[in-house]
PDB file of C-alpha atoms and ligand atoms in Angstrom:
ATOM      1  CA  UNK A 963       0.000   0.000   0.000  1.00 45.00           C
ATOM      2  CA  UNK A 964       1.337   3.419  -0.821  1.00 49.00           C
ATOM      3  CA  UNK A 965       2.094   6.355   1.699  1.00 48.00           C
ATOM      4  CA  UNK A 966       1.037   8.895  -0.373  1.00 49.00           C
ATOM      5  CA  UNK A 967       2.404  12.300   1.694  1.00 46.00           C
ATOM      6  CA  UNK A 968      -0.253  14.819   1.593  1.00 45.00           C
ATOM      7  CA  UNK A 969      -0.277  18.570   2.260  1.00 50.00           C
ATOM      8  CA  UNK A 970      -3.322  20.071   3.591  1.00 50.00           C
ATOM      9  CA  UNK A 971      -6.711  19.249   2.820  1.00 58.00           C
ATOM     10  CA  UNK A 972      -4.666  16.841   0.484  1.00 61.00           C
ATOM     11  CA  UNK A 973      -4.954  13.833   2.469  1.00 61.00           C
ATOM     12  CA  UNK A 974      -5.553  10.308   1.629  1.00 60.00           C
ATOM     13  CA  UNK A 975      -8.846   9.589   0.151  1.00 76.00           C
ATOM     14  CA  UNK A 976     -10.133   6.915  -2.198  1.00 85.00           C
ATOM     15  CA  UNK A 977      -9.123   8.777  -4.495  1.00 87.00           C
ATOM     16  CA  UNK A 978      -5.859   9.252  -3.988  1.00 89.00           C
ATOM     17  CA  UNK A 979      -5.410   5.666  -3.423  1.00 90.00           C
ATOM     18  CA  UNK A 980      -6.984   5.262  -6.581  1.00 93.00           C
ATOM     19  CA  UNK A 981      -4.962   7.393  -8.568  1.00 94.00           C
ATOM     20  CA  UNK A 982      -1.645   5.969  -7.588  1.00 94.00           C
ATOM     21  CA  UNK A 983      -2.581   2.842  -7.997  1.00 94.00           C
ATOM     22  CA  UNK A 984      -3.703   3.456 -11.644  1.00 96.00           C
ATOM     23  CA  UNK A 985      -0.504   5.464 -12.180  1.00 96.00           C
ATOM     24  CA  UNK A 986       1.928   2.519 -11.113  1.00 95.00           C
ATOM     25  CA  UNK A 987       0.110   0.152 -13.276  1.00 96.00           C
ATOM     26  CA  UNK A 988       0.113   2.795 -16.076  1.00 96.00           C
ATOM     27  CA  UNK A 989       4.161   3.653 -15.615  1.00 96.00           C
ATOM     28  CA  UNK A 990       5.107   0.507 -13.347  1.00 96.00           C
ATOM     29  CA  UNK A 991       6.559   3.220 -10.357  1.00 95.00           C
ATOM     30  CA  UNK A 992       5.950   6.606  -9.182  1.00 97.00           C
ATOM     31  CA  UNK A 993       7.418   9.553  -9.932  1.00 97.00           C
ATOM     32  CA  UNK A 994       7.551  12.995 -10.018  1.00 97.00           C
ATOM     33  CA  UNK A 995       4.776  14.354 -13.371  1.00 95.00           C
ATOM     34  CA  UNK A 996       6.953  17.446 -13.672  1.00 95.00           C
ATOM     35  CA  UNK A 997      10.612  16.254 -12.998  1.00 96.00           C
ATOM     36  CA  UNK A 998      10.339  12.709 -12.993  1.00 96.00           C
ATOM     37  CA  UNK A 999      12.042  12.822  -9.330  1.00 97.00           C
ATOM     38  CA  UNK A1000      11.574   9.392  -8.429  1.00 97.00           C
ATOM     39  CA  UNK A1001      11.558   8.682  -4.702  1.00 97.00           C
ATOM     40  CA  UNK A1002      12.984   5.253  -5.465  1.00 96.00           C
ATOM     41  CA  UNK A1003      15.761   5.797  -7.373  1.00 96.00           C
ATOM     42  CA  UNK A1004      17.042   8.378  -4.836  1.00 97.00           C
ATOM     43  CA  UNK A1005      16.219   6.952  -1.485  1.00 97.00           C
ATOM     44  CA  UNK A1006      16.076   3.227  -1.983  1.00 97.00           C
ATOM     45  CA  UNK A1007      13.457   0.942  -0.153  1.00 97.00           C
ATOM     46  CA  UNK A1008      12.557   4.127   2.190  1.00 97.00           C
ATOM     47  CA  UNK A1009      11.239   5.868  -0.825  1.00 96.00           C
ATOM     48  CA  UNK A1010       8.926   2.918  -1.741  1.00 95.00           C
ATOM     49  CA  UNK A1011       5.840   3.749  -2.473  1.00 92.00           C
ATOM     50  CA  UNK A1012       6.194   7.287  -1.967  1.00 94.00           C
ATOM     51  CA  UNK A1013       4.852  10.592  -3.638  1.00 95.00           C
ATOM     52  CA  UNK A1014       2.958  13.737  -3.357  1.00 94.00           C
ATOM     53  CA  UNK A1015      -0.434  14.106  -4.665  1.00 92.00           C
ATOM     54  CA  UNK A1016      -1.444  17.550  -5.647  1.00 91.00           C
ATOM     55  CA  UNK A1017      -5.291  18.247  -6.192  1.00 85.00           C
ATOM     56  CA  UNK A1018      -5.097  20.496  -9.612  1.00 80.00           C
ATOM     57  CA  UNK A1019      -8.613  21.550  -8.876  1.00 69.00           C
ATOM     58  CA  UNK A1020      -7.411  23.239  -5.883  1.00 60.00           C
ATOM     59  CA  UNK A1021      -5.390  25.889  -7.756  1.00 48.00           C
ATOM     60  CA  UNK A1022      -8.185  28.208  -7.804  1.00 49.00           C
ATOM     61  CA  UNK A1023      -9.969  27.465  -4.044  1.00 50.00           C
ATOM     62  CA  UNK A1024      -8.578  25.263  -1.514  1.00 50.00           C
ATOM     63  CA  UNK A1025     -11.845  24.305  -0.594  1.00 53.00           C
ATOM     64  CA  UNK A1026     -12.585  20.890  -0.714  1.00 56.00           C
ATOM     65  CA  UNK A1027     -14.321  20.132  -3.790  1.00 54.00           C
ATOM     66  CA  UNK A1028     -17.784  18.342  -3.892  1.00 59.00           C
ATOM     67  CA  UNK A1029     -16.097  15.781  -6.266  1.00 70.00           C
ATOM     68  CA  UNK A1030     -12.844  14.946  -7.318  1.00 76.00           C
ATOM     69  CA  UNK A1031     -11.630  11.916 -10.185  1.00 83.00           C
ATOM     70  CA  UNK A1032      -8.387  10.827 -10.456  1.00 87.00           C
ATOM     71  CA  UNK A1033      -7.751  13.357 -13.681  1.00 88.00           C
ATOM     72  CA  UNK A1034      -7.800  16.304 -11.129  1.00 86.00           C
ATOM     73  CA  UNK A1035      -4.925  14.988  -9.323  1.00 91.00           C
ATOM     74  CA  UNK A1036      -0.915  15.334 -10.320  1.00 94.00           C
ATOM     75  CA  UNK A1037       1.706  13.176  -8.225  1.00 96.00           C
ATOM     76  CA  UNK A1038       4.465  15.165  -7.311  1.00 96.00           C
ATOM     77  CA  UNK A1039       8.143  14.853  -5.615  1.00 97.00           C
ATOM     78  CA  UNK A1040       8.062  17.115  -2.417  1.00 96.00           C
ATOM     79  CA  UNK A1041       9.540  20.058  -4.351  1.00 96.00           C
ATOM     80  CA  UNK A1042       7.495  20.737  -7.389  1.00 95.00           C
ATOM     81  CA  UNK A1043       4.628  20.427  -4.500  1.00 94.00           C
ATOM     82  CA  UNK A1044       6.027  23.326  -2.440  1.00 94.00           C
ATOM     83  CA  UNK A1045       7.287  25.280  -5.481  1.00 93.00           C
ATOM     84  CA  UNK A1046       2.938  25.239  -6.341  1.00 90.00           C
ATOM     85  CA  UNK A1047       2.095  26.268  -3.510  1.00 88.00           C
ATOM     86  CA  UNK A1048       4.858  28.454  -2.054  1.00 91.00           C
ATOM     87  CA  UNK A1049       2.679  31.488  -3.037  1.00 87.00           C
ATOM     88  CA  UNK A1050      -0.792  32.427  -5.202  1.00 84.00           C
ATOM     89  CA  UNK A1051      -1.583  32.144  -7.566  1.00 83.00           C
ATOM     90  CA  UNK A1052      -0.662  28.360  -7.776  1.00 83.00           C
ATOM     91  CA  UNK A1053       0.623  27.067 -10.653  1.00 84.00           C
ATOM     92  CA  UNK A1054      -0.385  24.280 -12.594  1.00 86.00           C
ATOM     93  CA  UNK A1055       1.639  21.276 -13.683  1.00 87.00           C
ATOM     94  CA  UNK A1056       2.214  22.752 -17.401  1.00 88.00           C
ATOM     95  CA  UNK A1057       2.907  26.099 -15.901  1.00 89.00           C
ATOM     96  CA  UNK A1058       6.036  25.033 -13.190  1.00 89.00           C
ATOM     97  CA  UNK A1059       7.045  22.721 -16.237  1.00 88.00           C
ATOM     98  CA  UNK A1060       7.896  25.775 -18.089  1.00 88.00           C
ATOM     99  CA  UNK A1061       9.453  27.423 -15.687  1.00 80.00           C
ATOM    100  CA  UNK A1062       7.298  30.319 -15.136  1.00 61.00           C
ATOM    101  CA  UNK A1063       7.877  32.635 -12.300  1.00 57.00           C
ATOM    102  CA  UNK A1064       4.864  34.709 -11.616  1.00 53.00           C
TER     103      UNK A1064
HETATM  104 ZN1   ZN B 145       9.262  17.110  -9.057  1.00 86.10          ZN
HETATM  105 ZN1   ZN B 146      -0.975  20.375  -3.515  1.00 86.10          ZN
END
């Protein structure tokens, strides 16, 4: 079963669980969607299993929303999480891909 580390209201729903899970059986491992920082690689068995999950309908509102599917959520390494969040507005995936700095 995978810790998934949360931030926030991000915490470990069904969803969550569900979206890892896809994404391992989709990549075979977890890893970073913007850097490909794999928790793994770096840190050996303690990383097992391990990853952020950001909630990409949360950019806007961090209110919970009424609903969320697996396509609203981004895995993340521990930095491109902060570097989202570190100040509004959030950025999306695409948007700390490119390297913007607003
Ligand atoms: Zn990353
Ligand atoms: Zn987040």
């Amino acid at each position: 079963m995978p810790s998934v580390g949360m931030k926030g209201r991000e915490r470990n729903t069904k969803t969550v669980k569900n979206k890892t899970e896809d994404y391992l059986k989709k990549n075979g491992r977890l890893y970073c969607e913007v850097c490909i920082f794999d928790f793994v690689k770096e840190y050996g068995s303690r990383g097992d299993g391990f990853i952020e999950c950001n909630h990409t309908n949360f950019l806007l509102d961090y209110d919970e929303p009424t609903k969320t599917s697996i396509t609203d959520l981004v895995l993340l390494c521990s930095n491109c999480h902060r570097m989202i969040h570190r100040k509004k507005p959030w950025l999306s995936v695409n948007e700390l891909k490119k390297g913007e700095t607003n």
